[in-house]
PDB file of C-alpha atoms in Angstrom:
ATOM      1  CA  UNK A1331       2.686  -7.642   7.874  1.00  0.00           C
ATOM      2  CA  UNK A1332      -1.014  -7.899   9.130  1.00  0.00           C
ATOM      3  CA  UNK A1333      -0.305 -10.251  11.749  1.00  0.00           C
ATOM      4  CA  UNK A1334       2.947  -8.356  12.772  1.00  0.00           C
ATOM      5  CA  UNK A1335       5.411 -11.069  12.257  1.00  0.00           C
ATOM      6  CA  UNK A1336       8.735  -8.924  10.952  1.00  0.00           C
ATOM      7  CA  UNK A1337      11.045 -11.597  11.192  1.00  0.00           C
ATOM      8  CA  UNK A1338       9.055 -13.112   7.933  1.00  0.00           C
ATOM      9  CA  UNK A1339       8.737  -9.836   6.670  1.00  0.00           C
ATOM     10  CA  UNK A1340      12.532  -9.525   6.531  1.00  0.00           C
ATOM     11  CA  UNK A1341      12.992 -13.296   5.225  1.00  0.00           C
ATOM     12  CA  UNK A1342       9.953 -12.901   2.498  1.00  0.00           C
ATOM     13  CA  UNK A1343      11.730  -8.718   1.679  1.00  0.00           C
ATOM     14  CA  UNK A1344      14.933 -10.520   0.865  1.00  0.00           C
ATOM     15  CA  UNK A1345      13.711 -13.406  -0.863  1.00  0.00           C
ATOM     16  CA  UNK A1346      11.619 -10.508  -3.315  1.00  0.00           C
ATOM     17  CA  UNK A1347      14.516  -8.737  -3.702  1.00  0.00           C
ATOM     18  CA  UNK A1348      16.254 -12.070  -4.821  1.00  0.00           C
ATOM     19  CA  UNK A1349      13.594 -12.105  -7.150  1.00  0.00           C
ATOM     20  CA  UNK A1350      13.668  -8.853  -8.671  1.00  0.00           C
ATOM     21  CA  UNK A1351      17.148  -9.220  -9.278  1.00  0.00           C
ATOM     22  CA  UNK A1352      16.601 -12.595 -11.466  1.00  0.00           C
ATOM     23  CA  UNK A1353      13.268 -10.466 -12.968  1.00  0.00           C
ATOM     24  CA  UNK A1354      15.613  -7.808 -14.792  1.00  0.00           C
ATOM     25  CA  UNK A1355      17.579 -10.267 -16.654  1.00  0.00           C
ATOM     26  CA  UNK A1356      17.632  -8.796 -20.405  1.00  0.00           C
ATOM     27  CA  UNK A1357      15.313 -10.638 -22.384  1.00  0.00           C
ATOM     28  CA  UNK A1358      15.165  -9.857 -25.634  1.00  0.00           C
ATOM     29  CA  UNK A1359      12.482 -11.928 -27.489  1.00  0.00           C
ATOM     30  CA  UNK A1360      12.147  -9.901 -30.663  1.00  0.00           C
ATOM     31  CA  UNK A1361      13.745  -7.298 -32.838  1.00  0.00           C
ATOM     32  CA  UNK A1362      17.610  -8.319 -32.194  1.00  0.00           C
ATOM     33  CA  UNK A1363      19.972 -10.729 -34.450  1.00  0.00           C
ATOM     34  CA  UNK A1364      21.153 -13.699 -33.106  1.00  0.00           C
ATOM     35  CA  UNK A1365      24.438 -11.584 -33.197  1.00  0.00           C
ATOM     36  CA  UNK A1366      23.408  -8.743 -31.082  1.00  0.00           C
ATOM     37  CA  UNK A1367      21.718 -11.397 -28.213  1.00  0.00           C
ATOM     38  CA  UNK A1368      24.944 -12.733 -28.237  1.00  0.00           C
ATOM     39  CA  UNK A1369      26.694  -9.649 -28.191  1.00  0.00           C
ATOM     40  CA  UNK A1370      24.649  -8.057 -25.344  1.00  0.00           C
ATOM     41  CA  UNK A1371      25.311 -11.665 -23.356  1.00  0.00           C
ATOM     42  CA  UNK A1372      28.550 -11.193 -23.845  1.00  0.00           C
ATOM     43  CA  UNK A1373      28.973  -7.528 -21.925  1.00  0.00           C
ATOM     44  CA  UNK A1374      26.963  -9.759 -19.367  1.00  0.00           C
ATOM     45  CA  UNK A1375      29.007 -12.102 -18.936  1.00  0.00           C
ATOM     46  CA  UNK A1376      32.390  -9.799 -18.847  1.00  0.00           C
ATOM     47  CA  UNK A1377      30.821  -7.025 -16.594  1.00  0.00           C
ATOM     48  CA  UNK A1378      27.304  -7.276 -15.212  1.00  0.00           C
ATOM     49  CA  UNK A1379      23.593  -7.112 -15.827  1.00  0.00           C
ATOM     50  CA  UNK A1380      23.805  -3.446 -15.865  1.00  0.00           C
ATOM     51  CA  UNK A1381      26.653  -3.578 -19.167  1.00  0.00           C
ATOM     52  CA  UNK A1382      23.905  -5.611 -20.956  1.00  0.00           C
ATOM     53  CA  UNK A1383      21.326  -3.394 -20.092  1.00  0.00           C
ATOM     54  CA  UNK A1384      23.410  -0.645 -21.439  1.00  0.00           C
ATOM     55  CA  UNK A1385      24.590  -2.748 -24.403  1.00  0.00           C
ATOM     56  CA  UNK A1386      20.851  -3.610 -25.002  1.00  0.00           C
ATOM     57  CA  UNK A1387      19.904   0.022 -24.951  1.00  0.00           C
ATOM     58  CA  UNK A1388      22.981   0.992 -27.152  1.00  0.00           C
ATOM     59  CA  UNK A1389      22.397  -1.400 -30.072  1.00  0.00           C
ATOM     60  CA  UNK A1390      18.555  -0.709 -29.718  1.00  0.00           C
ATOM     61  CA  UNK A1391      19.111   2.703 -31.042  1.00  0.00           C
ATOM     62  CA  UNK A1392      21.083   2.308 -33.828  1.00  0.00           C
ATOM     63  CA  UNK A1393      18.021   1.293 -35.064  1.00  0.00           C
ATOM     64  CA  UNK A1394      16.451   4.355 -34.479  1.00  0.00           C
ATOM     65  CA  UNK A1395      16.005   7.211 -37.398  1.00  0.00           C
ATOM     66  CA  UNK A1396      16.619   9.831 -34.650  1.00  0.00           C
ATOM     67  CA  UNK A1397      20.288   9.141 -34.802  1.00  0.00           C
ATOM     68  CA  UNK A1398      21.205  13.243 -35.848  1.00  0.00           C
ATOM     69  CA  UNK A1399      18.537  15.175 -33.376  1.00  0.00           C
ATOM     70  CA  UNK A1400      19.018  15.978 -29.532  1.00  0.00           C
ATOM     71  CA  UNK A1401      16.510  12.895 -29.075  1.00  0.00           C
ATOM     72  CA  UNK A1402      18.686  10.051 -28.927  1.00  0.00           C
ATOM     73  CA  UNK A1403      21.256  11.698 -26.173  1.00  0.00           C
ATOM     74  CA  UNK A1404      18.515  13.025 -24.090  1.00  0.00           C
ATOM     75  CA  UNK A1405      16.579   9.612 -24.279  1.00  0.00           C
ATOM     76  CA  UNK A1406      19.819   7.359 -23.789  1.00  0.00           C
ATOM     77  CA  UNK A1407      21.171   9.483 -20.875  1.00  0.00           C
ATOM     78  CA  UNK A1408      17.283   9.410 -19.241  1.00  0.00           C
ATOM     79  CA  UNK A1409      16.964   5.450 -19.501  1.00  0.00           C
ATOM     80  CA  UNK A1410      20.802   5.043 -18.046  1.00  0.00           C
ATOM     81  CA  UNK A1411      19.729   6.860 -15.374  1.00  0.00           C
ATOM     82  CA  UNK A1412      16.833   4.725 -15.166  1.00  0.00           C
ATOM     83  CA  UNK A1413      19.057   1.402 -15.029  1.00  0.00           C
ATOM     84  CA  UNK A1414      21.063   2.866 -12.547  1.00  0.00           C
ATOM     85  CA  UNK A1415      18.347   3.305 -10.116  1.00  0.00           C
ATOM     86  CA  UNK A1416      16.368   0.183 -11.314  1.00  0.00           C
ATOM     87  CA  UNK A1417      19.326  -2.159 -11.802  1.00  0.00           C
ATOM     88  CA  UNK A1418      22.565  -1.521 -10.890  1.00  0.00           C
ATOM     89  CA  UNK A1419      21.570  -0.543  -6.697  1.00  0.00           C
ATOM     90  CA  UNK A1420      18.815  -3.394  -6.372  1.00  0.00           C
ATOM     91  CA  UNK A1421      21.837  -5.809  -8.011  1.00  0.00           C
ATOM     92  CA  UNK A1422      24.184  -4.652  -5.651  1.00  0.00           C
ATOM     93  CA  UNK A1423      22.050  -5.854  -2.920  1.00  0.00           C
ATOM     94  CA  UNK A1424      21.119  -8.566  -4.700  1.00  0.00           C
ATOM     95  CA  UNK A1425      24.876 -10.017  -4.871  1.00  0.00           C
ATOM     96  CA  UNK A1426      24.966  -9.409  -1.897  1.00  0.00           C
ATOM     97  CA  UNK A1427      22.150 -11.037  -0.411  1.00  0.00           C
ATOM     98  CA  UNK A1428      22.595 -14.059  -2.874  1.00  0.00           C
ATOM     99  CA  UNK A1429      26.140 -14.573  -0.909  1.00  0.00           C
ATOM    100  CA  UNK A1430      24.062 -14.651   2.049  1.00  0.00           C
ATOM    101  CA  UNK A1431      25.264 -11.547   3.915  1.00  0.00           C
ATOM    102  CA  UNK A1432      21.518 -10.602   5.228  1.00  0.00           C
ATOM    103  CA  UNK A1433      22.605  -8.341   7.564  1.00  0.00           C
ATOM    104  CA  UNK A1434      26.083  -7.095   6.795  1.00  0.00           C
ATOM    105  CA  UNK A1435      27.445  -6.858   3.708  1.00  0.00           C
ATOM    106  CA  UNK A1436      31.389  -7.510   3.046  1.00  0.00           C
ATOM    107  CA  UNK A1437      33.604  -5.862   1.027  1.00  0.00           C
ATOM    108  CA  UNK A1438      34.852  -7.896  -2.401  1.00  0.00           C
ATOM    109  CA  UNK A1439      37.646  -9.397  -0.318  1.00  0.00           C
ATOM    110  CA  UNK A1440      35.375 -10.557   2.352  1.00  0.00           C
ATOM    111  CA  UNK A1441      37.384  -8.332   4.858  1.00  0.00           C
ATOM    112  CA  UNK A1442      35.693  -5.838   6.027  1.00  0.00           C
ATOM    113  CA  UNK A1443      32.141  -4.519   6.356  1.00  0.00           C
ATOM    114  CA  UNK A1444      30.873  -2.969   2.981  1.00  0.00           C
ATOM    115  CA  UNK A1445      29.181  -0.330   5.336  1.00  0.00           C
ATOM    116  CA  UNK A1446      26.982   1.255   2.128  1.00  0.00           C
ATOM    117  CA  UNK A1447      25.981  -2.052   1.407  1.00  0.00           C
ATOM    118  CA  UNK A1448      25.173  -2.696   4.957  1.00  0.00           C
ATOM    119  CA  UNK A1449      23.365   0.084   5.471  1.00  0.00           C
ATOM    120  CA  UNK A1450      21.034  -0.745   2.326  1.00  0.00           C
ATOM    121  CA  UNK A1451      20.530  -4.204   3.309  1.00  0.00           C
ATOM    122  CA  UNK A1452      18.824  -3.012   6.317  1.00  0.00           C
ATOM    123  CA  UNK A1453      16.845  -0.333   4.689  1.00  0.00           C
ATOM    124  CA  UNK A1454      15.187  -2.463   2.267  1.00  0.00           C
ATOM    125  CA  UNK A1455      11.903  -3.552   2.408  1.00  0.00           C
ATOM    126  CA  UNK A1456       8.640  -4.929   0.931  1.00  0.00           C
ATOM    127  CA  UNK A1457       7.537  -1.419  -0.237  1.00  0.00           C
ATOM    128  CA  UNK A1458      10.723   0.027  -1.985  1.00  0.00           C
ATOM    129  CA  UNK A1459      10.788  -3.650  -3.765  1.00  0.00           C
ATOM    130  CA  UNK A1460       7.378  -2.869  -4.728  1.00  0.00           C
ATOM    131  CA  UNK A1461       8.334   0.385  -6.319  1.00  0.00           C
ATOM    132  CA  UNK A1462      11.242  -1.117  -7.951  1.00  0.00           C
ATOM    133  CA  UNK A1463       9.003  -3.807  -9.894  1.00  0.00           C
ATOM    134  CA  UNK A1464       6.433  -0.842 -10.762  1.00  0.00           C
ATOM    135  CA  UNK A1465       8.696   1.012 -12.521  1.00  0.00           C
ATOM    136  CA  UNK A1466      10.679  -1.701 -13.792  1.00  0.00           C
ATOM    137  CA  UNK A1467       8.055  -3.252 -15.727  1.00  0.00           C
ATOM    138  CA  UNK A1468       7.842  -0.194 -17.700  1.00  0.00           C
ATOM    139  CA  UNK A1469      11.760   0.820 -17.746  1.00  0.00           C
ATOM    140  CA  UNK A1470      11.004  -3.218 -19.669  1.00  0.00           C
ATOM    141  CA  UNK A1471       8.057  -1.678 -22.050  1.00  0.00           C
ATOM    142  CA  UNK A1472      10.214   1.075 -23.248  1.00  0.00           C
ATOM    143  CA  UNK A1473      13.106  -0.667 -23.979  1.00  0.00           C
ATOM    144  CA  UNK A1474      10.758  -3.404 -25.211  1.00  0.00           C
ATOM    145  CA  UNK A1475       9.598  -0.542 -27.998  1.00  0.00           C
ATOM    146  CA  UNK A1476      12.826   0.773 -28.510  1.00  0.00           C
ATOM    147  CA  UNK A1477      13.597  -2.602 -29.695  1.00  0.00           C
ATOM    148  CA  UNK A1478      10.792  -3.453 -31.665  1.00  0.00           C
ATOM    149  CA  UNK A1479       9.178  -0.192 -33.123  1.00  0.00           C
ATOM    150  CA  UNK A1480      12.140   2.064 -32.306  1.00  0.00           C
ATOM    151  CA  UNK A1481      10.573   4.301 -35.022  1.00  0.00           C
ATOM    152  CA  UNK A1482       6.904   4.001 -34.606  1.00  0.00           C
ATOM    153  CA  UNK A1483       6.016   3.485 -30.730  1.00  0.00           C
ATOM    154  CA  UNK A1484       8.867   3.523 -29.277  1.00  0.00           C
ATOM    155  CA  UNK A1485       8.898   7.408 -30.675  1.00  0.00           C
ATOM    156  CA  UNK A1486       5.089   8.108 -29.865  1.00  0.00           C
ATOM    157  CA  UNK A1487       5.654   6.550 -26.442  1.00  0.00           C
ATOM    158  CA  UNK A1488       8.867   7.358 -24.812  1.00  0.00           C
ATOM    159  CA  UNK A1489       8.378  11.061 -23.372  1.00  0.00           C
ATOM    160  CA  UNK A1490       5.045   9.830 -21.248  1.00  0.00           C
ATOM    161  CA  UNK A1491       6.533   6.629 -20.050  1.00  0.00           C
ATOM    162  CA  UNK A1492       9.984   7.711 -19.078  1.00  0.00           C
ATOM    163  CA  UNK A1493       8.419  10.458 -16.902  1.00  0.00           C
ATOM    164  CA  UNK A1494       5.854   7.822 -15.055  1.00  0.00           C
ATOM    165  CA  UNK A1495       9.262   5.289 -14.623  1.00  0.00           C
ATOM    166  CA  UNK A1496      10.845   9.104 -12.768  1.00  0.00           C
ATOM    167  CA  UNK A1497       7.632   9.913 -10.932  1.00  0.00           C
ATOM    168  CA  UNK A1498       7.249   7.054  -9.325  1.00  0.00           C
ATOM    169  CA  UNK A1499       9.682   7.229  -6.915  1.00  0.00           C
ATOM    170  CA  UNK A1500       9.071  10.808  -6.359  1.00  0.00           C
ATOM    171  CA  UNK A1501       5.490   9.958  -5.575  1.00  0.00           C
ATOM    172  CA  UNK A1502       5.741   6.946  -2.697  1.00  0.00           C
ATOM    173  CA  UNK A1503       9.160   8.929  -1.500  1.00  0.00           C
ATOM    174  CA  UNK A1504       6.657   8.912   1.859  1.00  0.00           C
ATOM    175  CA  UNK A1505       5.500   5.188   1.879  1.00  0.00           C
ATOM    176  CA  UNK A1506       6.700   3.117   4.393  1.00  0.00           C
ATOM    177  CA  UNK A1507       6.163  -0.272   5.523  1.00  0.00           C
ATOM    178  CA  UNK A1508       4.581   1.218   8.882  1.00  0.00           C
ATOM    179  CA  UNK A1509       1.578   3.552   6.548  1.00  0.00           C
ATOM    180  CA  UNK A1510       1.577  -0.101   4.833  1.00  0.00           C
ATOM    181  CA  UNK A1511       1.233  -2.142   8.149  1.00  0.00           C
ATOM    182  CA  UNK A1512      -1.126   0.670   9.222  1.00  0.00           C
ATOM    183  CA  UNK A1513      -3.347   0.254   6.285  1.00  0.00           C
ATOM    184  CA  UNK A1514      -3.465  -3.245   6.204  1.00  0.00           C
ATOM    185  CA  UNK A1515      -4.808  -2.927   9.833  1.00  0.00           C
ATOM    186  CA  UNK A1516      -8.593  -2.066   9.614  1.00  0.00           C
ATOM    187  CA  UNK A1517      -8.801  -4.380   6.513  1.00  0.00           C
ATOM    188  CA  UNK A1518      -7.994  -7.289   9.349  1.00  0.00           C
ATOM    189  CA  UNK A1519     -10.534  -6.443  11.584  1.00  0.00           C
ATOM    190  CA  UNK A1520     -12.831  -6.348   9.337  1.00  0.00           C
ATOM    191  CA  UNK A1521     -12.222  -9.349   8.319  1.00  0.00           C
ATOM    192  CA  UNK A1522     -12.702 -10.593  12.366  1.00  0.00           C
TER     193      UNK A1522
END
């Protein structure tokens, strides 16, 4: 970005969204049965990483001793729609871009132009990736506690992280890789 070359910038933006992608693989190192991993890998493997997400998220709270309060909706339907923005769009690109349509997306037959798809390819870039992995890694904590202290931290924790994972966005809605290439500017020539 500094030095102005965008045709890296759009190789190096598609290679991090790549990685992203691979990043929010469920990993579930503590807190589920040997039958639950294999249970959540399962709705992987029949639907996508988004089913295990939600099947992660789903067996996570039957743990939970908020089962009869207004809680456990309210928190389930807040971290869905936190999966949908943090993992089923960037793996939608992500398939896409793995099948190495760059620039214009296909449809599932491979017939047509997936215009949507398309349309996001070309509209991503270093900075929304950037947001993505913010807010990810703490869409990860939460679930993280929800798996292992689902009635101690997980509890404590959950209101004030779910609304930073929601703010996020809402906060670098303006940021751009242009205020980015502008900022990194003056830090070159000062560097000269």
């Amino acid at each position: 970005m500094r030095v102005g070359n965008d045709v890296a910038v759009e190789v190096h933006t598609k290679a991090l969204a790549l990685v992203f992608c691979a990043w929010v693989e469920i990993r579930t190192p503590k807190g589920f049965s040997l039958i639950e991993i294999a249970h959540i890998k399962a709705r992987m493997r029949a639907g996508s990483v988004v089913d295990g997400w939600v099947e992660c998220i789903r067996t996570a709270f039957e743990k939970t001793a908020a089962k009869k309060s207004n809680f456990t909706p309210n928190a389930k339907q807040r971290l869905r729609n936190c999966v949908d923005l943090l993992v089923t769009d960037p793996s939608l690109v992500r398939n896409k871009i793995a099948h190495g349509q760059w620039r214009q997306a296909l449809n599932r037959e491979n017939t047509n132009t997936n215009n949507d798809l398309t349309t996001r390819i070309q509209n991503l870039d270093a900075v929304k990736i950037d947001m993505w992995f913010d807010c990810q890694k703490i869409l990860c904590e939460i679930v993280e506690l929800l798996i292992e202290s689902p009635n101690g931290a997980f509890m404590n924790s959950y209101w004030g992280m779910i609304e930073r994972v929601e703010t996020i966005p809402l906060e670098r809605a303006n940021w751009t890789v242009a205020t980015k290439k502008t900022r990194l500017k003056p830090k070159r020539n000062i560097a000269e």
